[in-house]
Each structure stands twice: as C-alpha cells, then as structure tokens.
mmCIF file of C-alpha atoms in Angstrom:
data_model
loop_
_atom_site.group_PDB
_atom_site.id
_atom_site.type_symbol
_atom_site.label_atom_id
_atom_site.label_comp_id
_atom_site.label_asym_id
_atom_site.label_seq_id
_atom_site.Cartn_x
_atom_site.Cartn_y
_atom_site.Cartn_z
ATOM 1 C CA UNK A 6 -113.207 -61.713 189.562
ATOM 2 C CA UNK A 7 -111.185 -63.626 192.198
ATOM 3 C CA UNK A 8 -109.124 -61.493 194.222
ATOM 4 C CA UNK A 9 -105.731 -63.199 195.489
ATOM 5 C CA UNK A 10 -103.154 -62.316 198.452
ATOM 6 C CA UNK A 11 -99.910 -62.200 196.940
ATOM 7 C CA UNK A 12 -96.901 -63.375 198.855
ATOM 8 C CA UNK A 13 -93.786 -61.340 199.205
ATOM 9 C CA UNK A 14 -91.718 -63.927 199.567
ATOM 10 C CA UNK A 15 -91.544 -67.264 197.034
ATOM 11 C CA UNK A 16 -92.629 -69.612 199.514
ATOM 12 C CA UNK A 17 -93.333 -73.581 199.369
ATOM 13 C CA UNK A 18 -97.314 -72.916 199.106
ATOM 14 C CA UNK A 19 -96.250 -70.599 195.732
ATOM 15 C CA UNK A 20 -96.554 -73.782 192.793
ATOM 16 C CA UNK A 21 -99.728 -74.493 194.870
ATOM 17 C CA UNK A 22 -101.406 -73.730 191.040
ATOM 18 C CA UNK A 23 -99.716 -76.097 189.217
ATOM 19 C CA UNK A 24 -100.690 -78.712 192.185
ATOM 20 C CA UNK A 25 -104.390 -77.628 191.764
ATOM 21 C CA UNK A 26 -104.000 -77.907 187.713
ATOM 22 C CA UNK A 27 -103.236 -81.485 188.074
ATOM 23 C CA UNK A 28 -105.715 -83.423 185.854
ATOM 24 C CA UNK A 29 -106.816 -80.335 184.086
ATOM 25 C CA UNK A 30 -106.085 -79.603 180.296
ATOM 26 C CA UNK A 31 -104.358 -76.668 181.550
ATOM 27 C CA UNK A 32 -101.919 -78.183 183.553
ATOM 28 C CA UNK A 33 -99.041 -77.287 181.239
ATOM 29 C CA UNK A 34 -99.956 -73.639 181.051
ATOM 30 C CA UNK A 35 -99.919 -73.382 185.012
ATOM 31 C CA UNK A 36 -96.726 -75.376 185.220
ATOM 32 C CA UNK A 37 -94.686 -73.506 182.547
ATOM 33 C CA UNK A 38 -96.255 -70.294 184.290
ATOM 34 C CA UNK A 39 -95.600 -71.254 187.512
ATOM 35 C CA UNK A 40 -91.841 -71.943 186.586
ATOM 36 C CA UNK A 41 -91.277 -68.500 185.365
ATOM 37 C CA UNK A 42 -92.103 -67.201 188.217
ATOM 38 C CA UNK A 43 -90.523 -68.940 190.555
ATOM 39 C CA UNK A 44 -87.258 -69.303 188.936
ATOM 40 C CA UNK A 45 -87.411 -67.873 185.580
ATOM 41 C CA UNK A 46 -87.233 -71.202 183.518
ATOM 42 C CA UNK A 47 -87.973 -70.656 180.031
ATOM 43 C CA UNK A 48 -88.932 -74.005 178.969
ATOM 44 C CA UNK A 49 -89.795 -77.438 180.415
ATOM 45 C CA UNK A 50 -90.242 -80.998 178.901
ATOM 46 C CA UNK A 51 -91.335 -83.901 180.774
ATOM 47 C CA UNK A 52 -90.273 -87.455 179.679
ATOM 48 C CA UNK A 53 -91.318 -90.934 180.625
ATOM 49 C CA UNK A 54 -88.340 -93.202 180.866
ATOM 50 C CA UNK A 55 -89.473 -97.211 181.459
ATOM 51 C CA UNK A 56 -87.011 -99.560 183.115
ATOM 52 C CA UNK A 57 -87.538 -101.700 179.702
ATOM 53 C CA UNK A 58 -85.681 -98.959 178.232
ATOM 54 C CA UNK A 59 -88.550 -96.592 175.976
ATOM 55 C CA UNK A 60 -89.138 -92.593 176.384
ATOM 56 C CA UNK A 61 -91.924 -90.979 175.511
ATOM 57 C CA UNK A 62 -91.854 -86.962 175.514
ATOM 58 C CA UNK A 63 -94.950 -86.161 177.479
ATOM 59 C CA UNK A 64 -94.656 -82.168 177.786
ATOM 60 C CA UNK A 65 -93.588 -79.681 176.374
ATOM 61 C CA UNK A 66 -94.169 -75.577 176.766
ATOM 62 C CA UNK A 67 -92.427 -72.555 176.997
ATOM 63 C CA UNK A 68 -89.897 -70.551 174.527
ATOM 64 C CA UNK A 69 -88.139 -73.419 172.168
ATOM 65 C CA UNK A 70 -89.302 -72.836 169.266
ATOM 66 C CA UNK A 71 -88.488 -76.918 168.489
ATOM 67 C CA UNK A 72 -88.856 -78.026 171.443
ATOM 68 C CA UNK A 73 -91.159 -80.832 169.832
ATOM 69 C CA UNK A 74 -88.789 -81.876 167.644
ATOM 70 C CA UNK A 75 -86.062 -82.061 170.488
ATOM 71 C CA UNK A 76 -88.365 -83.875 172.454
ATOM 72 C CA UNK A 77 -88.952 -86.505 169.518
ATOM 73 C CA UNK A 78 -85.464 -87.101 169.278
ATOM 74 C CA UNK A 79 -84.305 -87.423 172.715
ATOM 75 C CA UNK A 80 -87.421 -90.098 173.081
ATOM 76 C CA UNK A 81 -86.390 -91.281 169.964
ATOM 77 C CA UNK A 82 -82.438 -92.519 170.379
ATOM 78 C CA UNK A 83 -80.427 -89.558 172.005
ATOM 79 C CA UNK A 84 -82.039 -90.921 175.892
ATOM 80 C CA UNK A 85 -79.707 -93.693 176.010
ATOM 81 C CA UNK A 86 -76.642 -91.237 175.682
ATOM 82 C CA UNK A 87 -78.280 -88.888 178.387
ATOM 83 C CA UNK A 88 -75.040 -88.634 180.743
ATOM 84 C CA UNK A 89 -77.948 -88.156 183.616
ATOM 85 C CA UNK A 90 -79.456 -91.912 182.576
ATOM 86 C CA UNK A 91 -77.489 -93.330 185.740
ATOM 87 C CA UNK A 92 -78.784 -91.659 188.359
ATOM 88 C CA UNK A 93 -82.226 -91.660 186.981
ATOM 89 C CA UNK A 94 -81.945 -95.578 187.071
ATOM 90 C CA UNK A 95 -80.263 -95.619 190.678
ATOM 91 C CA UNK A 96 -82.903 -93.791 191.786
ATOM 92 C CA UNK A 97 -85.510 -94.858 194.362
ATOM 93 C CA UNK A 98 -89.320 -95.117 194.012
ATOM 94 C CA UNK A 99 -91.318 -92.177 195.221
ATOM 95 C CA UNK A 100 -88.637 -90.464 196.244
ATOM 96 C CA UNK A 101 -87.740 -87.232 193.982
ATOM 97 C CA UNK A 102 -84.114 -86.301 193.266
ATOM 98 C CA UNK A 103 -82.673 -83.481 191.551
ATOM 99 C CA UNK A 104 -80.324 -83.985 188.989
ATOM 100 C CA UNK A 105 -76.434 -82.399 189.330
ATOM 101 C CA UNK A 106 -75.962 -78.976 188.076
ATOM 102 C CA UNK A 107 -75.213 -78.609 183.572
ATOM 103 C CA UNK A 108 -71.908 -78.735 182.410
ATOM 104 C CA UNK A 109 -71.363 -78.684 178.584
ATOM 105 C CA UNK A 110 -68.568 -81.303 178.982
ATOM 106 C CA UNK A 111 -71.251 -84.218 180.571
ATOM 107 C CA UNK A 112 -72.554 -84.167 176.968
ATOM 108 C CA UNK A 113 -70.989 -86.008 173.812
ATOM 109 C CA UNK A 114 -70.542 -83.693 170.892
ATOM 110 C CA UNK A 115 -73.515 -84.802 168.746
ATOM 111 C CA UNK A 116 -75.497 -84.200 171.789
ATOM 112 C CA UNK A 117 -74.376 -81.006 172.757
ATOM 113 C CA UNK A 118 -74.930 -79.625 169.092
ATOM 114 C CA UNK A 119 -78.739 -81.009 168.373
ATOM 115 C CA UNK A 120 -79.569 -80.086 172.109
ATOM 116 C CA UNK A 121 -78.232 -76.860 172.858
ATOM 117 C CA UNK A 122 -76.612 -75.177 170.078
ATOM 118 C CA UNK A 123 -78.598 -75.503 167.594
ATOM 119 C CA UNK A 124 -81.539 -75.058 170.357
ATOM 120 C CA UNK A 125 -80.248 -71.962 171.857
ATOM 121 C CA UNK A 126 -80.256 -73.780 175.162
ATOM 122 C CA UNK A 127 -77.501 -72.738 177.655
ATOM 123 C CA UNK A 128 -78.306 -74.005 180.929
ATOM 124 C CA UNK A 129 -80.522 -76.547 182.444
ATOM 125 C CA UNK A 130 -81.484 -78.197 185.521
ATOM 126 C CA UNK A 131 -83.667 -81.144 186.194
ATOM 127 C CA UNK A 132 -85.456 -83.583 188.820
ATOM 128 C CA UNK A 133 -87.157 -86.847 188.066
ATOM 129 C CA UNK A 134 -89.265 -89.010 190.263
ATOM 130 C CA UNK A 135 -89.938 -93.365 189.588
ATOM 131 C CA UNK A 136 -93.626 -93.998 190.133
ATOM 132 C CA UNK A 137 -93.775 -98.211 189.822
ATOM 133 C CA UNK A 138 -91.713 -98.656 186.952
ATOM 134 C CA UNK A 139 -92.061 -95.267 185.108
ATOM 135 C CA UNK A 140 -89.838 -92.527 185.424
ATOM 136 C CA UNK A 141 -90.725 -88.869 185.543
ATOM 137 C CA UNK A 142 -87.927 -86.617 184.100
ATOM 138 C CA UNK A 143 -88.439 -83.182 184.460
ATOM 139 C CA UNK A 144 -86.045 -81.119 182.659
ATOM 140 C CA UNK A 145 -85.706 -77.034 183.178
ATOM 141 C CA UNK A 146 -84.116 -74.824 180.689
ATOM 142 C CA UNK A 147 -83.274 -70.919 179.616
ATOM 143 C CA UNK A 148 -82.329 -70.208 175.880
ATOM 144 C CA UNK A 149 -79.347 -67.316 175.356
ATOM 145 C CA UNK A 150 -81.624 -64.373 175.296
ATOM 146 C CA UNK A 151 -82.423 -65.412 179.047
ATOM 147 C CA UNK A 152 -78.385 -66.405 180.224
ATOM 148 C CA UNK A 153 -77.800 -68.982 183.055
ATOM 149 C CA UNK A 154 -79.656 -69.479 186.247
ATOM 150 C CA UNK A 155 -78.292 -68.224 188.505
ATOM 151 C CA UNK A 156 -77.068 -69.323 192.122
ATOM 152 C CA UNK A 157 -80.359 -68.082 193.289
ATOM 153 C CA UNK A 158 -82.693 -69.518 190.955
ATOM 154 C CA UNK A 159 -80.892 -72.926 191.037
ATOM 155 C CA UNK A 160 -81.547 -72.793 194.578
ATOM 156 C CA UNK A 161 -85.151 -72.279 194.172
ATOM 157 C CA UNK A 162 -85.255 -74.982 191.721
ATOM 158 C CA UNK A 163 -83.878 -77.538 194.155
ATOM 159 C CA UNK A 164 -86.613 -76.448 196.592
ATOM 160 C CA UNK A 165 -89.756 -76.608 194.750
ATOM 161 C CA UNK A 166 -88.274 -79.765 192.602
ATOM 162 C CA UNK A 167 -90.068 -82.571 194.926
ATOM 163 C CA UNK A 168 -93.182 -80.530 194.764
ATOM 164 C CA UNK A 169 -93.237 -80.103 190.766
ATOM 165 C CA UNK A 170 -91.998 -83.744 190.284
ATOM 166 C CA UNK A 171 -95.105 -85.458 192.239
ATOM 167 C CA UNK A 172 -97.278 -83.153 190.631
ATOM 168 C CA UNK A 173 -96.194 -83.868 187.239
ATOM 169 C CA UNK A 174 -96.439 -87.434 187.898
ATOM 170 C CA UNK A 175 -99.595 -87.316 189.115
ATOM 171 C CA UNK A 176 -100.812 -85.023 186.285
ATOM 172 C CA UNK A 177 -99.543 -87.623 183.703
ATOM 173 C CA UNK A 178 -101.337 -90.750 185.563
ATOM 174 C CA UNK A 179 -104.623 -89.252 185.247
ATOM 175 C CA UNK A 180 -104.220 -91.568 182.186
ATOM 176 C CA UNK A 181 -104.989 -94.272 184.347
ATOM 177 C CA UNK A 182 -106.876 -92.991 187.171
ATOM 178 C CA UNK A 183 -106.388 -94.132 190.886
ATOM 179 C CA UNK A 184 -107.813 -92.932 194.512
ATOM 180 C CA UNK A 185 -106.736 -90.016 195.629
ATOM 181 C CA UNK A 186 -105.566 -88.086 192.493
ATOM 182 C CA UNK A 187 -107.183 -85.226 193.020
ATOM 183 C CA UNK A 188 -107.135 -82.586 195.731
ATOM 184 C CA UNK A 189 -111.181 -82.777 196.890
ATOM 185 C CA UNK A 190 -110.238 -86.505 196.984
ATOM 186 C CA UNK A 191 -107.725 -85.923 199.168
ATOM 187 C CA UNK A 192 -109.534 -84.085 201.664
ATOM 188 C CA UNK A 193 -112.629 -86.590 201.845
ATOM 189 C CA UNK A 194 -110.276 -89.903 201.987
ATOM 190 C CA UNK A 195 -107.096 -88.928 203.632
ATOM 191 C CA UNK A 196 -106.030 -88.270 207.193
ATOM 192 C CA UNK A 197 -105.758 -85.631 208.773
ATOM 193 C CA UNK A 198 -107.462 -83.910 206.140
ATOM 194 C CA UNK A 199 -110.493 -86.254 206.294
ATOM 195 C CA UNK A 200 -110.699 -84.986 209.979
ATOM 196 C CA UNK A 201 -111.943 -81.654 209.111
ATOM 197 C CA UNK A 202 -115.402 -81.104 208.743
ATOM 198 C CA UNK A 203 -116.820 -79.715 204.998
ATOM 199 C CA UNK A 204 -116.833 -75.939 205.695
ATOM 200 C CA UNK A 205 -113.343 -76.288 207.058
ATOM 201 C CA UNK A 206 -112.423 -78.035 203.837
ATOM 202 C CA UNK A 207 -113.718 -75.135 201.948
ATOM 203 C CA UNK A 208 -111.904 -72.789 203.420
ATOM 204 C CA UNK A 209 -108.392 -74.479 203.576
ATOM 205 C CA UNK A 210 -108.995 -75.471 199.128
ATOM 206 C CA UNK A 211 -109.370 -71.688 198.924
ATOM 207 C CA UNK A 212 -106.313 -70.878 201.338
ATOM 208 C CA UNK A 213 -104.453 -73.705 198.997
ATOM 209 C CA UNK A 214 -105.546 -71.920 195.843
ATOM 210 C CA UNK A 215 -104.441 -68.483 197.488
ATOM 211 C CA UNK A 216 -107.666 -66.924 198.028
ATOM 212 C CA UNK A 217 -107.451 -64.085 200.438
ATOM 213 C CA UNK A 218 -109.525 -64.514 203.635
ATOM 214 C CA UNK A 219 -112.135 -61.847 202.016
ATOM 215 C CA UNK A 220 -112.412 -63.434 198.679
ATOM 216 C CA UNK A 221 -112.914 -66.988 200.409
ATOM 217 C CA UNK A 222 -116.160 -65.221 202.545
ATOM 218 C CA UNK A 223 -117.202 -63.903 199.439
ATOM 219 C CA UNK A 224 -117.177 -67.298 197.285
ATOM 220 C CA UNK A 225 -118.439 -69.480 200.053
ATOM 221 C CA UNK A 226 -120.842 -67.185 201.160
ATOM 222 C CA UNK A 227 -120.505 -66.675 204.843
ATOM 223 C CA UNK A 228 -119.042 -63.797 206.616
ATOM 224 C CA UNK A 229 -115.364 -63.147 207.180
ATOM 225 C CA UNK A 230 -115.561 -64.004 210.914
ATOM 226 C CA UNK A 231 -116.800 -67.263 209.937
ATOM 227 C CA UNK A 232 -114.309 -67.634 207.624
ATOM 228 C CA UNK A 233 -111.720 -66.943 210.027
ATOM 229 C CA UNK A 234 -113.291 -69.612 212.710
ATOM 230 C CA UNK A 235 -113.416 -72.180 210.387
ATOM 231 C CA UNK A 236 -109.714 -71.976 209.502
ATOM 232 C CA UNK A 237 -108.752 -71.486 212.889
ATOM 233 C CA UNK A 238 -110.616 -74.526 213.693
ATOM 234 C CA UNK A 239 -108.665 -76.847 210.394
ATOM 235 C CA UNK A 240 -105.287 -75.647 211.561
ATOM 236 C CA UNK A 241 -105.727 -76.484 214.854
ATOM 237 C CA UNK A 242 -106.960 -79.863 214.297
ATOM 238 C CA UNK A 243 -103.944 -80.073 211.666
ATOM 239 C CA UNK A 244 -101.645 -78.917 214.284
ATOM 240 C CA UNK A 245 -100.728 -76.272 212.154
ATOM 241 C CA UNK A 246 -100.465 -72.284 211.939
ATOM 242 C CA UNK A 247 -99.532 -71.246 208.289
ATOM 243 C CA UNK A 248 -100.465 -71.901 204.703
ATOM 244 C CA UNK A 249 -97.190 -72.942 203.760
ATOM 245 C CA UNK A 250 -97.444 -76.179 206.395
ATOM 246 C CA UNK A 251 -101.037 -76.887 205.169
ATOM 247 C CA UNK A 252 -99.484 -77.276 201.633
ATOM 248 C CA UNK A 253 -96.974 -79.033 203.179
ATOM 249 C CA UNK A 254 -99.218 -81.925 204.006
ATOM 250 C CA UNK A 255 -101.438 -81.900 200.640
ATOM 251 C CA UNK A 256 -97.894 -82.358 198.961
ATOM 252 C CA UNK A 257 -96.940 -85.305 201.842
ATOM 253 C CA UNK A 258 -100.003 -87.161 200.896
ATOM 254 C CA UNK A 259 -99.922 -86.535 196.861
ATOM 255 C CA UNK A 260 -95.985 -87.873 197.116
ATOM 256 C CA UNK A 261 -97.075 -90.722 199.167
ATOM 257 C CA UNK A 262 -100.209 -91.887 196.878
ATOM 258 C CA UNK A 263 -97.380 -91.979 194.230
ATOM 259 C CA UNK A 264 -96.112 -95.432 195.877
#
C-alpha cells in the first residue's frame, strides 16, 4: 500500500486527486470526495449549458437522494429561470468565475420549492467555466442535516473553484479527446514541464499525487537520495521550491489547453 504525506493545512496542491482522476471512470468519486474534504460540500452536479440554449446534467454524486431527478429537470426547463443564467452568459472563455453567494429570494417560488425544499437543499455555491461554446456549471450544495457553509468554507470554495472548474471541464471533454488532456501528456508536450528529464518527471507525478519522498523511492525504485536529487533538480529548472507552485503550473497549463 501507498503511503501518503498528509498536509496540515488545505493547501492549493490538496484537489490535486480529482486533477489526476480526470479521464478516469472514477472521476466523480474523487471529486465528490475531494469536496468534502475541502469544504464539506455534500453534493455536486455539473451541467453543460450551450450558447444555443440546451443543458445537459453531466454529474451528479453525493447525498441527494434525487439529485437525478433534479438534475433532469433543471436540464429539462427550470435552466432558463436560473437567476445565475446572466452571468454564466457574460462570462468569458477560459476564464473561471464563481458565482455570487445563495439567497432564497434570487429564486422564483416554483424554483425554490422543486430545488430546495422539497430537496432538503439549504445552501449552495457554484463556479462555471465556457470552454468554446460549452459551459461548465459547477454547482456545490449541503442538505439541512449538514446547515450552511460557512464563512470559512465559502472561502475555500472560492479558492479551489478555478482549479475544480478546469478539471471538470477537462474530465467531461475526454468525450472528444484533444492534446494535452492528460497529466503524462502534459509533462512530455508542454513547457517547462517538457524541460525536465523522465526521472524528474517521475518524481514530480508522485509529488503531484502526494506521495511522500519515501513512498516515491520505493515505487520508482531508486534510493531516497536519488529521489531527493531528482526533485531538487525539476524545481530548480521550474524555478520553483514547493509542491503547491508545481501544481500551480500543471493547473496553468490544463486551464490554458481549455482555450
């Protein structure tokens, strides 16, 4: 078994998994999973909103019990009356946004009773991202038995939002498969990651994937001083000196290959 350094601290590097998942069957596993513990979300749907004017529910996980059935409506008729439609349309390609902050009153009364009554939904927050001329809602919720977010969580939410945006869109266009999807692709086509040689590679996927130093010598097969070398060696030529930037870049270049 894998042994993994755990992180005190929620940092940027922490939905590294549900960047990795992207393309994999599990991918809505690791993102519900990561969102729990990051911020305590409860449930998460993804939608695909066209400029032509169709949704299509995409995902859906986590503790709504109907959550397909909400999903089949909102794609169905109730997106057109989402009070959030505007500034989904206003916004830019490639560029993530996070949605303003749930109020009961932005909702019309039909709404609010098919979508959170009778769903047990009482808060929700959201970020979307336009990929050419799809739209990648992301929507975060907690049901009553979990309360609101709170400031803290909402805050965490806005942080990791661009992150879990392009990876959700890039998840979903595995559909229709283009360079530099996947992480190994990124690191053999795309500067400055190309620039590292293929033990230094190694070494930073397993840093990205939050293998400890130890269990990175152990899977790779070399000895922990060489393991050490070879990272010193990536981040220097990546002008770098933590995990947390080296993620930083991975999630530059995924965002970017979105455009």
């Amino acid at each position: 078994m894998r042994s993994r350094s755990v992180s005190a601290n929620p940092a940027d590097g922490d939905v590294t998994p549900a960047v990795l998942a992207i393309g994999r069957p599990d991918f809505p596993k690791v993102l519900i999973d990561t969102l729990r513990r990051q911020a305590e979300v409860g449930h998460c749907m993804v939608f695909a909103l066209s400029r032509e004017g169709a949704a299509h529910c995409l995902l859906d996980a986590g503790n709504i019990p109907i959550g397909a059935d909400l999903g089949a409506a909102y794609a169905g008729q109730f997106h057109a009356a989402d009070p959030n439609r505007e500034a989904l349309f206003e916004a830019r390609t490639g560029v993530p946004i996070v949605l303003p902050s749930f109020a009961p009153r932005m909702y019309g009364a039909r709404y609010r009773k098919i979508f959170f009554s009778d769903s047990d939904i009482v808060d929700k927050c959201a970020t979307a991202i336009w990929t050419d001329d799809t739209c990648y809602y992301v929507n975060f919720y907690r049901v009553g038995a979990q309360g609101r977010f709170n400031p803290a969580q909402v805050e965490r939410l806005k942080t990791i939002a661009p992150a879990i945006g392009a990876s959700v869109a890039r998840h979903f266009q595995q559909m229709a498969p283009r360079p530099g999807q996947d992480i190994a692709t990124l690191f053999a086509t795309q500067a400055p990651l190309s620039g590292l040689t293929a033990r230094e590679r190694d070494v930073c996927r397993g840093i990205l994937g939050g293998l400890s130093s130890e269990a990175i010598s152990q899977e790779l097969g070399i000895g922990l001083h060489s393991t050490l070398t070879y990272r010193k060696r990536a981040y220097e030529k990546l002008s770098i000196s933590a995990q947390n930037e080296l993620f930083a870049i991975v999630l530059r270049l995924l965002t970017r290959s979105l455009n």
